[in-house]
Short mmCIF file of C-alpha atoms and ligand atoms in Angstrom, two decimals:
data_model
loop_
_atom_site.label_atom_id
_atom_site.label_comp_id
_atom_site.label_asym_id
_atom_site.label_seq_id
_atom_site.Cartn_x
_atom_site.Cartn_y
_atom_site.Cartn_z
CA MET A 73 8.23 -11.52 -24.24
CA ASN A 74 8.67 -13.80 -21.26
CA LYS A 75 11.29 -11.98 -19.23
CA PHE A 76 10.77 -14.11 -16.07
CA ILE A 77 12.88 -17.21 -16.63
CA GLY A 78 13.23 -18.75 -13.17
CA TYR A 79 14.80 -18.59 -9.73
CA ARG A 80 18.26 -18.91 -8.20
CA CYS A 81 18.78 -19.95 -4.59
CA SER A 82 20.69 -17.30 -2.64
CA LEU A 83 22.39 -20.02 -0.55
CA CYS A 84 23.27 -22.93 -2.84
CA GLY A 85 22.92 -21.26 -6.23
CA THR A 86 20.60 -23.96 -7.62
CA GLU A 87 18.49 -22.65 -10.48
CA TYR A 88 14.82 -23.51 -10.89
CA ALA A 89 12.36 -23.04 -13.74
CA PRO A 90 9.34 -20.83 -12.94
CA GLY A 91 6.99 -23.80 -12.47
CA ASP A 92 9.36 -25.90 -10.34
CA VAL A 93 9.12 -24.02 -7.04
CA THR A 94 6.93 -21.34 -5.48
CA TYR A 95 8.57 -20.09 -2.31
CA THR A 96 12.01 -21.11 -0.99
CA CYS A 97 14.76 -23.52 -2.08
CA PRO A 98 13.61 -27.12 -1.52
CA LYS A 99 17.20 -28.12 -0.66
CA ASP A 100 18.11 -25.62 2.04
CA ALA A 101 15.13 -23.25 2.46
CA GLY A 102 17.27 -20.39 1.07
CA ASN A 103 15.56 -17.29 -0.28
CA LEU A 104 15.12 -17.43 -4.04
CA ASP A 105 16.16 -14.60 -6.33
CA VAL A 106 13.93 -14.12 -9.34
CA VAL A 107 15.98 -14.44 -12.55
CA LEU A 108 15.04 -12.29 -15.52
CA ASP A 109 16.18 -12.64 -19.10
CA TYR A 110 18.42 -9.59 -19.06
CA ASP A 111 19.73 -10.15 -22.61
CA SER A 112 16.24 -10.17 -23.98
CA ILE A 113 15.27 -7.05 -21.97
CA LYS A 114 18.45 -5.33 -23.16
CA SER A 115 17.76 -6.17 -26.78
CA LYS A 116 14.29 -4.72 -26.51
CA TYR A 117 14.69 -1.64 -24.29
CA LYS A 118 17.08 1.20 -23.63
CA ALA A 119 16.99 3.02 -20.29
CA GLU A 120 15.34 5.98 -22.04
CA ASP A 121 12.46 3.76 -23.19
CA ILE A 122 11.62 3.05 -19.56
CA LEU A 123 12.18 6.59 -18.36
CA SER A 124 9.97 8.07 -21.05
CA ARG A 125 6.92 5.99 -20.08
CA ASN A 126 3.99 8.12 -18.89
CA ASP A 127 2.88 6.09 -15.87
CA PRO A 128 4.29 7.66 -12.67
CA SER A 129 3.55 4.52 -10.57
CA LEU A 130 5.85 1.53 -10.11
CA TRP A 131 4.22 0.02 -13.20
CA ARG A 132 6.40 2.28 -15.34
CA PHE A 133 9.02 -0.43 -14.71
CA LEU A 134 6.83 -3.29 -15.96
CA PRO A 135 9.42 -4.39 -18.56
CA LEU A 136 11.76 -5.16 -15.61
CA LEU A 137 9.16 -7.02 -13.52
CA PRO A 138 8.40 -10.77 -13.53
CA VAL A 139 4.66 -10.27 -14.03
CA SER A 140 2.34 -9.02 -16.74
CA ALA A 141 0.22 -5.87 -16.39
CA PRO A 142 -2.00 -5.82 -13.29
CA PRO A 143 -5.66 -6.77 -13.70
CA GLY A 144 -8.24 -3.99 -14.09
CA ASP A 145 -7.31 -0.32 -14.13
CA SER A 146 -7.48 2.90 -12.09
CA THR A 147 -7.47 1.23 -8.68
CA PRO A 148 -5.07 1.72 -5.72
CA LEU A 149 -3.17 -1.29 -7.08
CA HIS A 150 -2.35 0.76 -10.17
CA VAL A 151 -0.88 3.73 -8.35
CA ALA A 152 1.54 2.06 -5.89
CA GLY A 153 5.05 3.51 -5.93
CA GLY A 154 6.02 6.75 -7.61
CA THR A 155 6.68 8.28 -4.20
CA PRO A 156 8.17 11.78 -3.80
CA VAL A 157 11.72 12.65 -2.78
CA PHE A 158 12.07 15.71 -0.54
CA ASN A 159 15.11 17.88 -0.01
CA LEU A 160 15.72 18.13 3.76
CA THR A 161 17.69 21.36 3.85
CA SER A 162 17.29 22.31 7.53
CA LEU A 163 18.08 18.83 8.78
CA ALA A 164 21.05 18.65 6.41
CA ALA A 165 22.42 21.88 7.90
CA LYS A 166 21.84 20.56 11.40
CA LEU A 167 23.77 17.38 10.64
CA GLY A 168 26.54 19.18 8.74
CA LEU A 169 25.60 17.58 5.42
CA SER A 170 25.53 19.17 2.00
CA TYR A 171 23.06 16.82 0.36
CA LEU A 172 20.19 15.14 2.17
CA TRP A 173 16.95 13.80 0.69
CA LEU A 174 14.10 11.66 1.97
CA LYS A 175 11.99 9.34 -0.15
CA ASP A 176 8.57 9.28 1.45
CA GLU A 177 7.06 5.83 1.13
CA SER A 178 4.21 6.76 3.46
CA ARG A 179 2.65 8.28 0.30
CA ASN A 180 1.80 4.82 -1.01
CA PRO A 181 -1.92 3.88 -1.25
CA THR A 182 -2.05 2.09 2.13
CA ALA A 183 0.63 4.37 3.62
CA SER A 184 3.69 2.13 3.69
CA PHE A 185 6.51 0.78 1.52
CA LYS A 186 4.76 -2.63 1.59
CA ASP A 187 2.40 -1.61 -1.18
CA ARG A 188 5.22 -2.17 -3.64
CA ALA A 189 5.47 -5.84 -2.73
CA SER A 190 1.75 -6.39 -2.47
CA ALA A 191 1.07 -4.84 -5.90
CA ILE A 192 3.34 -7.42 -7.50
CA ILE A 193 2.11 -10.32 -5.32
CA VAL A 194 -1.55 -9.62 -6.06
CA THR A 195 -0.79 -9.46 -9.77
CA ARG A 196 1.10 -12.75 -9.53
CA ALA A 197 -1.76 -14.30 -7.53
CA HIS A 198 -4.16 -13.24 -10.29
CA GLU A 199 -1.92 -14.87 -12.91
CA LEU A 200 -1.84 -18.06 -10.84
CA LYS A 201 -5.63 -17.87 -10.40
CA ALA A 202 -5.17 -18.12 -6.63
CA GLU A 203 -8.48 -18.12 -4.75
CA VAL A 204 -7.03 -16.76 -1.53
CA VAL A 205 -3.88 -14.79 -0.75
CA VAL A 206 -2.60 -14.97 2.81
CA THR A 207 0.14 -13.23 4.76
CA ALA A 208 1.57 -12.87 8.23
CA SER A 209 2.09 -9.26 9.21
CA THR A 210 2.62 -6.85 12.06
CA GLY A 211 0.24 -4.68 10.07
CA ASN A 212 1.79 -2.92 7.10
CA ALA A 213 2.32 -5.88 4.79
CA GLY A 214 -1.16 -7.08 5.71
CA ALA A 215 -2.75 -3.68 5.09
CA ALA A 216 -0.96 -3.46 1.77
CA LEU A 217 -2.13 -6.94 0.77
CA ALA A 218 -5.67 -6.35 2.02
CA GLY A 219 -5.90 -3.00 0.23
CA MET A 220 -4.54 -4.25 -3.07
CA CYS A 221 -6.76 -7.36 -2.89
CA ALA A 222 -9.82 -5.23 -2.13
CA ALA A 223 -8.99 -3.11 -5.16
CA ILE A 224 -9.48 -6.05 -7.52
CA GLY A 225 -11.95 -8.20 -5.57
CA GLN A 226 -9.41 -10.81 -4.46
CA LYS A 227 -9.92 -12.66 -1.17
CA ALA A 228 -7.25 -12.01 1.49
CA VAL A 229 -6.54 -13.61 4.86
CA ILE A 230 -4.18 -11.87 7.30
CA PHE A 231 -2.56 -13.40 10.37
CA ALA A 232 -1.29 -10.72 12.76
CA PRO A 233 0.00 -10.94 16.31
CA LYS A 234 -2.72 -9.92 18.76
CA SER A 235 -0.40 -7.07 19.80
CA ALA A 236 -0.77 -5.47 16.34
CA LEU A 237 -1.48 -1.74 16.57
CA PRO A 238 -5.15 -0.68 16.45
CA ALA A 239 -4.72 1.58 13.39
CA LYS A 240 -3.15 -1.28 11.47
CA VAL A 241 -5.83 -3.81 12.49
CA ALA A 242 -8.48 -1.23 11.58
CA GLN A 243 -6.94 -0.89 8.12
CA LEU A 244 -7.02 -4.68 7.61
CA LEU A 245 -10.67 -4.87 8.64
CA ILE A 246 -11.77 -1.84 6.63
CA TYR A 247 -10.25 -3.37 3.49
CA GLY A 248 -12.47 -6.40 4.13
CA ALA A 249 -9.75 -9.00 4.70
CA GLN A 250 -10.36 -11.97 6.97
CA VAL A 251 -8.23 -10.97 9.96
CA ILE A 252 -6.99 -13.59 12.40
CA LEU A 253 -5.17 -12.35 15.49
CA VAL A 254 -2.65 -14.82 16.87
CA ASP A 255 -1.90 -15.14 20.56
CA GLY A 256 1.84 -15.08 19.93
CA THR A 257 4.58 -13.10 18.21
CA TYR A 258 4.94 -12.04 14.58
CA ASP A 259 7.25 -15.03 14.18
CA ASP A 260 4.49 -17.36 15.47
CA ALA A 261 2.04 -15.79 13.01
CA PHE A 262 4.61 -16.24 10.23
CA ASP A 263 4.98 -19.98 10.82
CA LEU A 264 1.23 -20.48 11.22
CA THR A 265 0.59 -18.69 7.93
CA ILE A 266 2.84 -21.10 6.07
CA GLN A 267 1.09 -24.08 7.66
CA ALA A 268 -2.34 -22.66 6.78
CA ALA A 269 -1.27 -21.86 3.21
CA ASN A 270 -0.03 -25.43 2.73
CA GLU A 271 -3.14 -26.93 4.32
CA PHE A 272 -5.72 -24.87 2.41
CA GLY A 273 -3.86 -24.27 -0.87
CA TRP A 274 -3.67 -20.49 -0.35
CA TYR A 275 -1.07 -18.33 -2.06
CA CYS A 276 1.33 -17.08 0.64
CA ARG A 277 2.77 -13.58 0.50
CA ASN A 278 4.98 -13.89 3.60
CA THR A 279 7.87 -11.44 3.56
CA GLY A 280 11.22 -13.12 2.99
CA TYR A 281 9.46 -16.31 1.88
CA ASN A 282 7.67 -15.44 -1.36
CA PRO A 283 10.34 -14.44 -3.93
CA PHE A 284 8.01 -11.93 -5.57
CA THR A 285 7.96 -9.53 -2.60
CA ALA A 286 11.56 -8.46 -3.29
CA GLU A 287 10.60 -7.95 -6.95
CA GLY A 288 8.05 -5.37 -5.84
CA LYS A 289 10.42 -3.74 -3.40
CA LYS A 290 13.13 -3.41 -6.03
CA THR A 291 10.98 -0.82 -7.79
CA ALA A 292 12.10 1.67 -5.11
CA ALA A 293 15.67 1.18 -6.39
CA PHE A 294 14.48 1.85 -9.94
CA GLU A 295 12.82 5.09 -8.81
CA ILE A 296 15.97 6.10 -6.92
CA TRP A 297 18.04 5.40 -10.03
CA GLU A 298 15.72 7.59 -12.08
CA TRP A 299 15.65 10.39 -9.49
CA TRP A 300 19.43 10.21 -9.01
CA GLN A 301 20.14 11.03 -12.65
CA GLU A 302 18.67 14.50 -12.05
CA ALA A 303 19.90 14.94 -8.45
CA HIS A 304 23.37 13.94 -9.56
CA ARG A 305 23.34 16.62 -12.26
CA GLU A 306 22.38 19.15 -9.57
CA ILE A 307 25.43 18.15 -7.52
CA HIS A 308 27.63 18.69 -10.54
CA LYS A 309 26.33 22.22 -10.85
CA GLN A 310 28.02 22.79 -7.48
CA VAL A 311 31.16 20.69 -7.92
CA SER A 312 32.88 20.50 -11.29
CA GLU A 313 32.02 17.69 -13.68
CA GLU A 314 35.50 16.25 -13.26
CA THR A 315 35.40 16.16 -9.46
CA ASP A 316 34.37 12.70 -8.39
CA HIS A 317 32.00 12.84 -5.46
CA ALA A 318 31.14 10.04 -3.07
CA PRO A 319 28.47 7.56 -4.21
CA LEU A 320 24.87 7.99 -3.12
CA THR A 321 24.36 6.48 0.35
CA ILE A 322 20.91 5.10 1.15
CA PHE A 323 19.62 4.51 4.69
CA VAL A 324 17.05 1.72 4.98
CA PRO A 325 15.18 0.48 8.08
CA VAL A 326 15.50 -3.28 8.47
CA GLY A 327 13.30 -5.91 10.13
CA ASP A 328 13.00 -9.14 8.14
CA GLY A 329 15.51 -7.72 5.70
CA ASN A 330 13.34 -7.92 2.60
CA ILE A 331 13.14 -4.20 1.82
CA ILE A 332 16.92 -3.83 1.88
CA SER A 333 17.35 -7.05 -0.15
CA GLY A 334 14.74 -5.92 -2.65
CA ILE A 335 16.41 -2.55 -3.11
CA HIS A 336 19.77 -4.26 -3.58
CA LYS A 337 18.18 -6.59 -6.17
CA GLY A 338 16.84 -3.59 -8.06
CA PHE A 339 20.29 -2.05 -8.32
CA LYS A 340 21.78 -5.39 -9.35
CA ASP A 341 19.15 -5.68 -12.11
CA LEU A 342 20.18 -2.24 -13.36
CA GLN A 343 23.81 -3.33 -13.33
CA GLU A 344 22.97 -6.47 -15.31
CA LEU A 345 21.41 -4.17 -17.89
CA ASP A 346 24.47 -1.85 -17.85
CA TRP A 347 22.16 1.02 -16.91
CA MET A 348 23.81 1.95 -13.61
CA PRO A 349 27.61 2.03 -13.59
CA ARG A 350 28.05 2.68 -9.88
CA LEU A 351 25.99 1.01 -7.14
CA PRO A 352 24.84 3.20 -4.24
CA ARG A 353 26.11 2.33 -0.79
CA ILE A 354 23.31 0.75 1.26
CA ILE A 355 23.25 1.18 5.04
CA GLY A 356 20.76 -0.90 7.05
CA VAL A 357 19.40 0.44 10.33
CA GLN A 358 17.88 -1.82 12.97
CA ALA A 359 16.39 -1.17 16.38
CA LYS A 360 18.81 -2.18 19.13
CA GLY A 361 16.14 -4.50 20.53
CA SER A 362 15.67 -6.31 17.20
CA ALA A 363 19.11 -6.46 15.65
CA ALA A 364 19.68 -10.02 14.45
CA ILE A 365 20.89 -8.90 11.01
CA ALA A 366 23.14 -6.12 12.34
CA ASN A 367 24.61 -8.64 14.79
CA ALA A 368 25.42 -11.05 11.97
CA PHE A 369 26.87 -8.27 9.81
CA HIS A 370 29.22 -7.11 12.55
CA ALA A 371 30.22 -10.67 13.44
CA ASP A 372 31.13 -11.06 9.76
CA THR A 373 28.85 -14.05 9.28
CA GLU A 374 25.77 -14.88 7.25
CA GLU A 375 24.50 -17.04 10.08
CA ILE A 376 21.48 -15.26 11.54
CA THR A 377 20.99 -15.96 15.25
CA PRO A 378 17.45 -15.14 16.43
CA VAL A 379 16.91 -12.58 19.19
CA SER A 380 13.98 -12.00 21.50
CA ALA A 381 12.81 -8.81 19.81
CA LYS A 382 11.60 -5.82 21.78
CA THR A 383 11.30 -2.34 20.30
CA ILE A 384 8.78 0.47 19.93
CA ALA A 385 9.22 0.11 16.17
CA ASP A 386 6.67 -2.70 15.80
CA SER A 387 7.14 -3.08 12.02
CA ILE A 388 10.78 -4.07 12.44
CA SER A 389 10.35 -6.14 15.60
CA VAL A 390 11.42 -9.59 14.44
CA ASP A 391 13.00 -12.50 16.34
CA LEU A 392 14.26 -14.39 13.29
CA PRO A 393 14.57 -12.24 10.16
CA ARG A 394 13.46 -14.27 7.14
CA ASP A 395 15.64 -12.52 4.61
CA GLY A 396 18.73 -12.10 6.76
CA VAL A 397 21.40 -13.52 4.48
CA ARG A 398 20.53 -11.33 1.52
CA ALA A 399 20.13 -8.37 3.89
CA VAL A 400 23.69 -8.84 5.20
CA ARG A 401 24.92 -8.99 1.60
CA ALA A 402 23.05 -5.82 0.58
CA ALA A 403 25.28 -3.81 2.91
CA LYS A 404 28.44 -5.87 2.40
CA GLU A 405 28.37 -5.90 -1.40
CA THR A 406 27.74 -2.17 -1.68
CA GLY A 407 30.33 -0.95 0.82
CA GLY A 408 27.60 -0.18 3.36
CA THR A 409 27.16 -1.26 6.95
CA TYR A 410 24.58 -1.78 9.70
CA ILE A 411 23.74 0.67 12.46
CA THR A 412 21.56 0.05 15.49
CA VAL A 413 19.51 2.69 17.30
CA SER A 414 17.65 2.81 20.61
CA ASP A 415 13.92 3.41 20.95
CA ASN A 416 14.68 6.88 22.31
CA GLU A 417 16.77 7.69 19.27
CA ILE A 418 13.87 6.52 17.08
CA LEU A 419 11.39 8.77 18.93
CA LYS A 420 13.78 11.72 18.60
CA ALA A 421 14.08 11.06 14.85
CA MET A 422 10.26 11.01 14.55
CA ALA A 423 10.07 14.41 16.21
CA GLU A 424 12.81 15.88 14.00
CA LEU A 425 11.25 14.59 10.79
CA GLY A 426 7.91 15.97 11.92
CA ARG A 427 9.41 19.43 11.99
CA GLU A 428 10.21 19.08 8.29
CA GLY A 429 6.61 18.08 7.54
CA ILE A 430 7.22 14.34 7.49
CA PHE A 431 5.15 12.13 9.78
CA ALA A 432 6.85 8.74 10.08
CA GLU A 433 5.91 5.71 12.15
CA PRO A 434 8.75 4.47 14.40
CA ALA A 435 10.09 1.95 11.87
CA GLY A 436 9.93 4.62 9.19
CA ALA A 437 11.94 7.07 11.29
CA THR A 438 14.53 4.42 12.14
CA ALA A 439 16.53 5.10 8.98
CA TYR A 440 16.79 8.77 9.88
CA ALA A 441 17.80 7.86 13.44
CA GLY A 442 20.60 5.81 11.88
CA LEU A 443 21.71 8.80 9.82
CA ILE A 444 21.86 11.04 12.90
CA LYS A 445 24.18 8.47 14.44
CA ALA A 446 26.26 8.02 11.28
CA ALA A 447 26.70 11.77 10.82
CA GLY A 448 27.71 12.13 14.48
CA SER A 449 30.31 9.39 14.26
CA GLY A 450 31.78 10.46 10.92
CA LEU A 451 30.55 7.30 9.19
CA VAL A 452 29.17 9.60 6.52
CA GLY A 453 31.07 12.67 5.37
CA GLY A 454 29.67 16.17 4.94
CA GLU A 455 29.85 15.96 1.15
CA ASP A 456 28.28 12.49 0.85
CA PRO A 457 24.95 12.59 -0.96
CA ILE A 458 22.44 10.88 1.37
CA LEU A 459 18.97 9.49 0.75
CA VAL A 460 16.90 8.32 3.70
CA LEU A 461 13.75 6.23 3.37
CA ASN A 462 10.63 6.82 5.39
CA THR A 463 8.85 3.49 5.03
CA GLY A 464 5.56 4.13 6.84
CA SER A 465 3.10 6.78 8.02
CA GLY A 466 3.05 8.12 11.56
CA LEU A 467 -0.74 7.87 11.52
CA LYS A 468 -0.30 4.12 11.91
CA ASP A 469 1.10 4.53 15.42
CA VAL A 470 -0.18 7.67 17.13
CA ARG A 471 0.67 6.27 20.55
CA ALA A 472 4.38 6.29 19.70
CA ALA A 473 4.04 9.73 18.09
CA LEU A 474 2.61 11.14 21.29
CA LYS A 475 5.61 9.72 23.16
CA ALA A 476 7.94 11.62 20.82
CA VAL A 477 6.55 15.07 21.64
CA LYS A 478 5.48 17.21 24.59
CA LYS A 479 1.83 17.03 25.64
CA ALA A 480 -0.47 19.78 24.37
CA PRO A 481 -1.84 21.89 27.23
CA ILE A 482 -5.57 21.99 27.94
CA ILE A 483 -6.96 25.44 28.78
CA GLU A 484 -10.27 27.11 29.63
CA PRO A 485 -11.96 28.58 26.51
CA THR A 486 -10.96 32.18 27.39
CA LEU A 487 -8.51 34.65 25.87
CA LYS A 488 -7.16 35.20 29.38
CA ALA A 489 -6.13 31.57 29.55
CA VAL A 490 -4.46 31.82 26.13
CA LYS A 491 -2.50 34.90 27.26
CA ARG A 492 -1.45 33.14 30.46
CA LEU A 493 -0.16 30.24 28.44
CA LEU A 494 1.70 32.31 25.84
C1 PLP B 713 7.27 0.73 8.01
C2 PLP B 713 8.22 -0.39 7.81
N1 PLP B 713 9.53 -0.11 7.79
C3 PLP B 713 10.46 -1.07 7.64
C4 PLP B 713 10.11 -2.39 7.51
C5 PLP B 713 11.21 -3.39 7.38
O1 PLP B 713 11.12 -4.18 6.24
P1 PLP B 713 11.76 -5.62 6.24
O2 PLP B 713 10.99 -6.41 7.27
O3 PLP B 713 11.60 -6.15 4.89
O4 PLP B 713 13.19 -5.46 6.66
C6 PLP B 713 8.76 -2.74 7.53
C7 PLP B 713 8.36 -4.13 7.44
O5 PLP B 713 7.38 -4.56 7.96
C8 PLP B 713 7.80 -1.71 7.66
O6 PLP B 713 6.48 -1.98 7.70
ZN1 ZN B 714 19.37 -23.70 -2.02
#
């Protein structure tokens, strides 16, 4: 069954056949939504058919993805997704919430949410027989691409700003990608990557440019949908079946805006299939120093005005978000909003998550920082069921982690010194 039937431009609505375009709309450079043949999927599958599949990875949702099965088997590419959801009871109590969960995307093979996108991109690149796959990245998208490519022997080239964090550059190099550090910003690397891809005929994974990245990211929405069926039943054990509770609210950290757009797309796919009657509310959280999408949202416009980004959360430090329009809509169309948080609030959120056993990088902790703010301001109510994403591992940025906590003391190796300290 060919379920992938084309693209639709998110700006002008023009539809394209799969072979007509590769990246963005030729008319207005709008982001393209992948269009699936929902009728055909519906005629072939029921929700239970998907949910009863054995594979715990994101590939359990293959019937809803625009690619065929990934090449090879039993590699890191085959185990992306399927991340755990934890119940944050102490933090819930602290924030005055009854229901609080965290989906830990740092458990992906290369330790960030980006593995979802790269798994689909690498599979697509294999279908297209691409010789080289290239991406711009502050580190996580690149590591995800490099890791997934390494898993199947595909050549990868990564352009990163020279300011990219050492742990992230190390990951790129260890996975054997050709790493090119650019003396400029992430945005400079982004534009250069597109030029290089056009010049050398490489397949370009750039976030918010290649329509298949959102198709990978939407698998998080599918997993949330699946998890929610059970979590929702648990809530009804506490409130009667007839009592209508607030919809699930999801907090997502936002840089280019592709994760939030991808998650929104996943829920819209489920609605097209009549498998999810009520869409969750999606709240985007940006760093104050990199808030182009939040600015647009609150100015009630889809016009994204670039900023000069500066934040400790390197993964969401973006001058011109490349998926801004769809990111504004993800919040608007689900009754959500945008929140901005300071670097100090992000560091505080890292420390608080750490005390629940979750080690998030600054961008990963940004969603939780947004929740702290939302709970404090009454934007979320005590009975609202809340799911926060952690999108990346704290091991990727130990320098920031050390800023979030007190220094460990150094002592002489004597019991006397220990006693003095205690
Ligand atoms: C850890 C982490 N969190 C959040 C994001 C934000 O994703 P997006 O740029 O699609 O908004 C990224 C993207 O690089 C990331 O690596
Ligand atoms: Zn268009």
